[in-house]
GROMACS .gro file of C-alpha atoms in nm:
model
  312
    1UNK     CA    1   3.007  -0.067   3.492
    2UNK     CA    2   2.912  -0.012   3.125
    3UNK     CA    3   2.553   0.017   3.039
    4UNK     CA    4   2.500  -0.279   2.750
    5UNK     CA    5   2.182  -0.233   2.578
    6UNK     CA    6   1.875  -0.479   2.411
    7UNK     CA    7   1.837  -0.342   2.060
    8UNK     CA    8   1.480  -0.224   1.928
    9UNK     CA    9   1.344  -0.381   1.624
   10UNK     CA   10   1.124  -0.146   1.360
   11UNK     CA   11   0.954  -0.332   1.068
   12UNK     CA   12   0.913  -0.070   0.791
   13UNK     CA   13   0.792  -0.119   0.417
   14UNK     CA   14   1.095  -0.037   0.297
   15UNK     CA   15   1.319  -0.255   0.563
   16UNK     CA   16   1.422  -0.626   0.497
   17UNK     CA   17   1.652  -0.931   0.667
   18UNK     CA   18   2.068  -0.776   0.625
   19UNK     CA   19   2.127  -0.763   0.989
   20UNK     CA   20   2.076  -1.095   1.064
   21UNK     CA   21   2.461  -1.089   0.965
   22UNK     CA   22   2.443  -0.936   1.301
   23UNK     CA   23   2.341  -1.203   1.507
   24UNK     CA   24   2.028  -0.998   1.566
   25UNK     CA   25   1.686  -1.243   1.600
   26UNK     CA   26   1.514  -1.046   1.340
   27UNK     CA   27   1.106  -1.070   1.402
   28UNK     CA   28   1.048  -1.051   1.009
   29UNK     CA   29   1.214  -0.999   0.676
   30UNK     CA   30   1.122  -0.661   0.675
   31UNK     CA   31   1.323  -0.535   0.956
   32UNK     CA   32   1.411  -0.158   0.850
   33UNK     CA   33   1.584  -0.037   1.171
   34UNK     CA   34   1.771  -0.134   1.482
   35UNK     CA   35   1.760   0.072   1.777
   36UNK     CA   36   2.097  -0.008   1.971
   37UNK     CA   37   2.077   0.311   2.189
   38UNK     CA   38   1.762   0.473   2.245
   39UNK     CA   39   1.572   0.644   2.504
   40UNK     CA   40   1.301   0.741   2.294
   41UNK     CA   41   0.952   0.647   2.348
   42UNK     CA   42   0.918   0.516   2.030
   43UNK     CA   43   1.195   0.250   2.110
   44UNK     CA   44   1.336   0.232   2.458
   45UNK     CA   45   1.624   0.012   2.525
   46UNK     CA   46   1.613  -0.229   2.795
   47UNK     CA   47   1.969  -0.259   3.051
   48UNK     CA   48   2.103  -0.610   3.010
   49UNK     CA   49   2.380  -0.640   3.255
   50UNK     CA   50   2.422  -0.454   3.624
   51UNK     CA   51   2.182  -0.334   3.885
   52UNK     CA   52   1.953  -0.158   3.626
   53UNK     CA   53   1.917  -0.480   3.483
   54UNK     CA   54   1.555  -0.475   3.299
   55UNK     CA   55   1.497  -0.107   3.321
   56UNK     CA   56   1.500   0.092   3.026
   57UNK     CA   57   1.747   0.342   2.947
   58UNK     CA   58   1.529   0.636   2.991
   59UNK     CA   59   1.486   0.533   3.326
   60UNK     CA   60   1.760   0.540   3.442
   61UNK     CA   61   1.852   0.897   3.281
   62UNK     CA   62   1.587   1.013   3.470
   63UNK     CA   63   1.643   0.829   3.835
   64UNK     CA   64   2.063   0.815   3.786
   65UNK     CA   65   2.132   1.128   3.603
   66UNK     CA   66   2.542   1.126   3.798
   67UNK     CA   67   2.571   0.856   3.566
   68UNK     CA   68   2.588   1.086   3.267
   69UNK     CA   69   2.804   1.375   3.451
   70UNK     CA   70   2.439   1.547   3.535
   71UNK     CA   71   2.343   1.661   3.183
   72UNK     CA   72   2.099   1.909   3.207
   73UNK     CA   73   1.868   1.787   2.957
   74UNK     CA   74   1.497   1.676   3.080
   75UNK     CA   75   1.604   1.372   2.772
   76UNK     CA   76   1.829   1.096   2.698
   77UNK     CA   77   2.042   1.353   2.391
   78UNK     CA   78   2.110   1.092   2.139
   79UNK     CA   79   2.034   0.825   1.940
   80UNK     CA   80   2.165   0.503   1.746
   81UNK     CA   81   2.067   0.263   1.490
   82UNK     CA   82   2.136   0.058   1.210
   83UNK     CA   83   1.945   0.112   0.870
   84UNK     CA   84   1.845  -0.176   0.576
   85UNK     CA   85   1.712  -0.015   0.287
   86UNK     CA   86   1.549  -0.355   0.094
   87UNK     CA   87   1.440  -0.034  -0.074
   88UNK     CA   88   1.496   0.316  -0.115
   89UNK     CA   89   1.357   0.514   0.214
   90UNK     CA   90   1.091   0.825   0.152
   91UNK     CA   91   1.255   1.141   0.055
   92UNK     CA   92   1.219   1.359   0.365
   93UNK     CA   93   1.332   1.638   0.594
   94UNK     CA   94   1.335   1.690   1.004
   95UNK     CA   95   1.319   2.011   1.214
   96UNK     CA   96   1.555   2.166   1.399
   97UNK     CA   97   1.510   2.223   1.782
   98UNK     CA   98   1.292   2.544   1.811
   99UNK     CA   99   1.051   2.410   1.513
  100UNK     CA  100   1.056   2.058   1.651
  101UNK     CA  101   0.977   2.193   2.052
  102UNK     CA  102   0.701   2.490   1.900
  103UNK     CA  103   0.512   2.240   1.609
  104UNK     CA  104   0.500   1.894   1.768
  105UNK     CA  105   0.647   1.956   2.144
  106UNK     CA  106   0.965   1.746   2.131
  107UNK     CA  107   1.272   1.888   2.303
  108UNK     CA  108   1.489   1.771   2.001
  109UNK     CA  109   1.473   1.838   1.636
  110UNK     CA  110   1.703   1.585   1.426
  111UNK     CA  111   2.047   1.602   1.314
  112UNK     CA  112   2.180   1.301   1.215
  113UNK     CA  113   2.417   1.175   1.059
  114UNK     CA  114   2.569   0.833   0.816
  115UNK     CA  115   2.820   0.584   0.798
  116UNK     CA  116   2.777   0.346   0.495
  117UNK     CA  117   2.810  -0.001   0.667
  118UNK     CA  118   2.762  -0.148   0.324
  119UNK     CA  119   2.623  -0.089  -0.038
  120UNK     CA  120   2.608  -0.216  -0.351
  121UNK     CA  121   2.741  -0.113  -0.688
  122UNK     CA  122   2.575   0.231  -0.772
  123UNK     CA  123   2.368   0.266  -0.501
  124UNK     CA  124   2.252   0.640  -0.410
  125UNK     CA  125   2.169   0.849  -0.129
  126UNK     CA  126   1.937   1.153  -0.168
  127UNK     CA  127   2.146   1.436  -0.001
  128UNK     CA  128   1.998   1.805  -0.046
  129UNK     CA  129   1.847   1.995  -0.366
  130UNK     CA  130   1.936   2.062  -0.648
  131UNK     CA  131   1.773   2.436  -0.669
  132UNK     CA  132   1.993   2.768  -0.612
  133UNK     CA  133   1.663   2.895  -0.354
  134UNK     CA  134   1.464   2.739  -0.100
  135UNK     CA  135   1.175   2.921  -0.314
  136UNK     CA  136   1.283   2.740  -0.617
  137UNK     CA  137   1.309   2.432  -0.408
  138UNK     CA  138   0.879   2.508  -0.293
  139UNK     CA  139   0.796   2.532  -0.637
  140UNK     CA  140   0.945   2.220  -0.729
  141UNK     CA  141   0.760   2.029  -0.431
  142UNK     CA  142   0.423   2.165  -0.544
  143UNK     CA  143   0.477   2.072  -0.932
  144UNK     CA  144   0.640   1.715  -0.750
  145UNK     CA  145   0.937   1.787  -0.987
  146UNK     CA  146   1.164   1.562  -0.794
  147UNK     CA  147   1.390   1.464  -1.073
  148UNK     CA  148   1.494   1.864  -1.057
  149UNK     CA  149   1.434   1.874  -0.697
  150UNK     CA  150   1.717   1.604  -0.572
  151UNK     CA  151   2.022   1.613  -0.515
  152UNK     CA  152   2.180   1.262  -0.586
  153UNK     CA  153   2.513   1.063  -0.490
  154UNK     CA  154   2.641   0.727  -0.525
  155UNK     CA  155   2.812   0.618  -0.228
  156UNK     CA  156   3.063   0.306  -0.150
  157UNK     CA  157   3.120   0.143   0.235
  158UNK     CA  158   3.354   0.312   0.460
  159UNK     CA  159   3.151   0.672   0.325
  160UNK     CA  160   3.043   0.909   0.596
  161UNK     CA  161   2.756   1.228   0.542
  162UNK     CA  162   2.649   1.478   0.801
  163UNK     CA  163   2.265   1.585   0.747
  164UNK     CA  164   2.198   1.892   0.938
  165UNK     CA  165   1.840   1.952   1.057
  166UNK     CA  166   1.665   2.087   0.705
  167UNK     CA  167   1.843   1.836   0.463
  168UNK     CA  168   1.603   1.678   0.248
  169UNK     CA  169   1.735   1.305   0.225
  170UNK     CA  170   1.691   0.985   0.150
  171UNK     CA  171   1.844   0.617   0.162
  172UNK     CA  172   1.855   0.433  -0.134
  173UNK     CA  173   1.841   0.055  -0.199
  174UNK     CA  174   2.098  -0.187  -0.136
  175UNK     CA  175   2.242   0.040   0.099
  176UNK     CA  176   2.268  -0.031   0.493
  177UNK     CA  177   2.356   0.244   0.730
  178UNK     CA  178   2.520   0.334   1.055
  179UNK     CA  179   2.304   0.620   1.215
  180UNK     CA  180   2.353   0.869   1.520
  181UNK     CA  181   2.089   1.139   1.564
  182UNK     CA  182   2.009   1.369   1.761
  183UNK     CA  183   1.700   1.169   1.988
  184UNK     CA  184   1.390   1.199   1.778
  185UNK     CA  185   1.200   1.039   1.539
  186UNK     CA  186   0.999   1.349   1.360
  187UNK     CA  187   1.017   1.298   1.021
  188UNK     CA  188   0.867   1.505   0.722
  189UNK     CA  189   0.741   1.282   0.420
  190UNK     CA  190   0.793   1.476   0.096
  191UNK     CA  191   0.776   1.200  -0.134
  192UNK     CA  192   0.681   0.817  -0.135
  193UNK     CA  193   0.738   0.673  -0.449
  194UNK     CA  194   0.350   0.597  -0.466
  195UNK     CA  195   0.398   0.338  -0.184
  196UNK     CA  196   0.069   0.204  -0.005
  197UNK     CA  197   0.017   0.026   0.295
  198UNK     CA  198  -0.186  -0.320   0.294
  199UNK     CA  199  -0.511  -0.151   0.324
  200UNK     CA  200  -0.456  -0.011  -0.021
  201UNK     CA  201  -0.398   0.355   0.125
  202UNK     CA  202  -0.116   0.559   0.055
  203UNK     CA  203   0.180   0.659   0.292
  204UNK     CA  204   0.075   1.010   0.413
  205UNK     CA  205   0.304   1.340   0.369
  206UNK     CA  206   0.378   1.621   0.533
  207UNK     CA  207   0.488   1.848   0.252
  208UNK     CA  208   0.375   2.173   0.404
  209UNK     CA  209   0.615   2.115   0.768
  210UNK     CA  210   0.886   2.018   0.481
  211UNK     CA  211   0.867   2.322   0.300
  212UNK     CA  212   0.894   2.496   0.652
  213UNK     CA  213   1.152   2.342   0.751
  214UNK     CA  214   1.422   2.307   0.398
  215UNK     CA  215   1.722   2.439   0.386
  216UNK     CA  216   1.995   2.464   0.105
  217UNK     CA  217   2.245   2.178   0.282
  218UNK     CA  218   2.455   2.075   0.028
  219UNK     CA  219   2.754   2.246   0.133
  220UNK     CA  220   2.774   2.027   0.417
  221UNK     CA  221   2.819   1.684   0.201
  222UNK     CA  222   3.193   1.657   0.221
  223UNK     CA  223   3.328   1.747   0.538
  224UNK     CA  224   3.687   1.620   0.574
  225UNK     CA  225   3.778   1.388   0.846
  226UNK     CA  226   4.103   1.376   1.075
  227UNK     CA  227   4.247   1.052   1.098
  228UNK     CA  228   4.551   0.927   1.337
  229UNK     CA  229   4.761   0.670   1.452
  230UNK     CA  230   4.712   0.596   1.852
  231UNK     CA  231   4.935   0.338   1.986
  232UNK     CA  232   4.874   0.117   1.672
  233UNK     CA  233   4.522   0.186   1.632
  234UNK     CA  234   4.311   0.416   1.344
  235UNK     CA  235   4.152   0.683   1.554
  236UNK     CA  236   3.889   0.905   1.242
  237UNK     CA  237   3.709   1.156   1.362
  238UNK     CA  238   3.424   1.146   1.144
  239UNK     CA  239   3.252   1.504   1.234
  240UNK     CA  240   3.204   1.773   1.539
  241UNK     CA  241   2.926   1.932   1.591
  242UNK     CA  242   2.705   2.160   1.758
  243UNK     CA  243   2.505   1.815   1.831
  244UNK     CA  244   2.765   1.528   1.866
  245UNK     CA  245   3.054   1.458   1.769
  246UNK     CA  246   3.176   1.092   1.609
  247UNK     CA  247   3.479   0.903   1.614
  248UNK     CA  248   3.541   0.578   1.453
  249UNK     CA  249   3.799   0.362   1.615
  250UNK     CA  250   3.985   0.069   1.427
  251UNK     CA  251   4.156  -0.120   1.739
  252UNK     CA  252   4.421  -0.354   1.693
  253UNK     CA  253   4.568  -0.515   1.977
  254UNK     CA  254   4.543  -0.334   2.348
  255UNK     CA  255   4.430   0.047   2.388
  256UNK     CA  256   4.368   0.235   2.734
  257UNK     CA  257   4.116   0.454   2.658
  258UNK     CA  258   4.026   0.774   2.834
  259UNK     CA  259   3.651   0.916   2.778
  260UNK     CA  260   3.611   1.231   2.616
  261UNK     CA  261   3.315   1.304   2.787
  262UNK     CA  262   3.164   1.218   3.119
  263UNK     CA  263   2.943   0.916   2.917
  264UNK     CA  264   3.041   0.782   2.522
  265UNK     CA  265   2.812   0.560   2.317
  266UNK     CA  266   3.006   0.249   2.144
  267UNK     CA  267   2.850   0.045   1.890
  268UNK     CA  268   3.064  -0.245   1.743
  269UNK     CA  269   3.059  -0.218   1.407
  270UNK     CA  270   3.254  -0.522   1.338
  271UNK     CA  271   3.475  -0.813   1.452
  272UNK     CA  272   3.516  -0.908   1.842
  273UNK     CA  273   3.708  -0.869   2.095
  274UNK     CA  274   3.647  -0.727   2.485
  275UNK     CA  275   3.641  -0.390   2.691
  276UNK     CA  276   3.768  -0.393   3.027
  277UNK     CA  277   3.615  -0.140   3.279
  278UNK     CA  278   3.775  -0.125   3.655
  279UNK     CA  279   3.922  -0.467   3.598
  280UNK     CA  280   3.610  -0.641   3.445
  281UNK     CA  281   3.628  -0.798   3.144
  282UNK     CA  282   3.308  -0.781   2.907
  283UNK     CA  283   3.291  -0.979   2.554
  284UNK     CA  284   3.267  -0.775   2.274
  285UNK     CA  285   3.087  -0.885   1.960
  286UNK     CA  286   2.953  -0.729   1.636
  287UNK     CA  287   2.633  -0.551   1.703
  288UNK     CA  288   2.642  -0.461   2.076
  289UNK     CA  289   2.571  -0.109   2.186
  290UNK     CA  290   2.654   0.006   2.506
  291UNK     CA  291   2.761   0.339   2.731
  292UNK     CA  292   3.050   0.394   2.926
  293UNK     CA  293   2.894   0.663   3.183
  294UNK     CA  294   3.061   0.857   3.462
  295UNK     CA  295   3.140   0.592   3.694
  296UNK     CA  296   3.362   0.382   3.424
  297UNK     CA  297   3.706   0.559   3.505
  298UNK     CA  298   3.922   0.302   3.317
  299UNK     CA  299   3.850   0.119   2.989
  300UNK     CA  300   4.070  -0.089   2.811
  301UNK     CA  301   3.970  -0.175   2.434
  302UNK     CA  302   4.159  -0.521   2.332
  303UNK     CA  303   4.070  -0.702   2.015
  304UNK     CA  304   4.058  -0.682   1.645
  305UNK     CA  305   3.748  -0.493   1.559
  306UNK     CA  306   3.597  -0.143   1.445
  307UNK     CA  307   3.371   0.069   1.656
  308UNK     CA  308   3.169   0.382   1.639
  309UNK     CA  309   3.168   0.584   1.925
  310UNK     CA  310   2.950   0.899   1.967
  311UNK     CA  311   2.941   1.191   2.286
  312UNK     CA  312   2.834   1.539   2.304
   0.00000   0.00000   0.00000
């Protein structure tokens, strides 16, 4: 039985109200993130459906670990969300795994990476520096050059970027995004646009863990993707990793689908339709997240809709 998941709603100052499109109850205008799949303290997803009904999915990675083949991992790997950037996000930069488990204790660092759900004309993402040295890059972040600092790109829907650990990004406006990260939500402020919260203070920064943690990324911005043609459907792989990897699936009609891996994240990205596991039939509708773990031996996608699915 597939695992479907409650999302996790995260107001931020920069968030606002796009995903209502997603029949999401949205507890303000200002809605920055949805959590589909998390395990994360910061945002744990609640079971909907099945006998973990009403536990949250880091439960039941910890209590039912033959679910997900046994991964040795004391934490749920990965992550999922949806992104509205109202406005742009902070320019900022996450550790990788050693600096993430010696400087704040997490087991993961953060690679991530982006598929543009949506953006309007001339939007921008913020995608590595525009410096030939990482000691070019320091100097830059103490005179808060950014204009010589940033890397910029204008990107259109259906665009997907890979941010290793050590990319200094950002999300611009008008832009919403498809996100799956490694699980972790350390993030390095670098620069705020002079942003304050409601008490008047400004957002703080962690400038010296950034300059730790940079790297010259840029090389990664256009990896190529492999698309094919499975019995009538678009099969892309988007990217493989060290950390994931992430497929996008157009369906169109019936496809028997055989996991890759002993459990598979699947967000719907859009349209509707149903998945069939061991003979039951479950609705399928724009927005749902859920897992197809060890015990689902036979999954049938049927519809007409679009989904992201993501696996180690």
């Amino acid at each position: 039985m597939p695992l479907f998941l409650k999302p996790v709603f995260h107001e931020k100052i920069w968030g606002g109200n796009r995903l209502k499109d997603y029949g999401y109850e949205l507890p303000s205008d200002y809605v920055g993130e949805v959590w589909g799949i998390s395990a994360h303290p910061n945002g744990k997803c609640e079971i909907l459906n099945g006998p973990y009904q009403g536990q949250t999915l880091d439960q039941v990675w910890s209590e039912h670990r033959e679910l997900f083949g046994d991964f040795p991992s004391q934490e749920f790997p990965l992550m999922t969300k949806i992104v509205d950037a109202r406005e742009s996000l902070s320019v900022h930069v996450h550790p990788d795994d050693a600096y993430a488990y010696e400087n704040e204790k997490e087991q993961y660092g953060k690679s991530e990476c982006w598929y543009i759900i949506d953006a309007e004309e001339g939007a921008e993402i913020i995608y590595g520096l525009n410096t030939e040295s990482k000691d070019l890059a320091i100097d830059k972040i103490d005179e808060e050059d950014y204009e010589a600092l940033l890397n910029k790109v204008k990107v259109k829907p259906g665009e997907f970027y890979f941010i290793p650990a050590g990319t200094i990004h950002s999300i611009g406006e008008g832009i919403l995004v498809y996100e799956t990260m490694q699980s972790s939500d350390v993030t390095y402020r670098v620069y705020d646009y002079e942003r304050t919260h409601d008490t008047g203070d400004k957002r703080v920064l962690n400038k010296d863990k950034a300059k730790d943690v940079i790297e010259l990324s840029n090389d990664n911005i256009n990896i190529p993707t492999d698309t094919e043609i499975i019995e009538n459907h678009k099969r892309t792989q988007l990217v493989s990793s060290d950390f994931f990897t992430i497929v996008k699936w157009k369906i169109s009609g019936t496809l028997n689908y055989m996991k890759p891996r002993e459990f598979v994240l699947v967000s719907v990205l859009k349209g509707e339709g149903q998945v069939i596991v061991d003979g039951e039939v479950y609705t399928l509708d724009q927005g749902q997240n859920f897992i197809l773990t060890s015990d689902d031996l036979d999954t049938i996608f049927e519809g007409d809709y679009e989904l992201i699915v993501s696996y180690l």
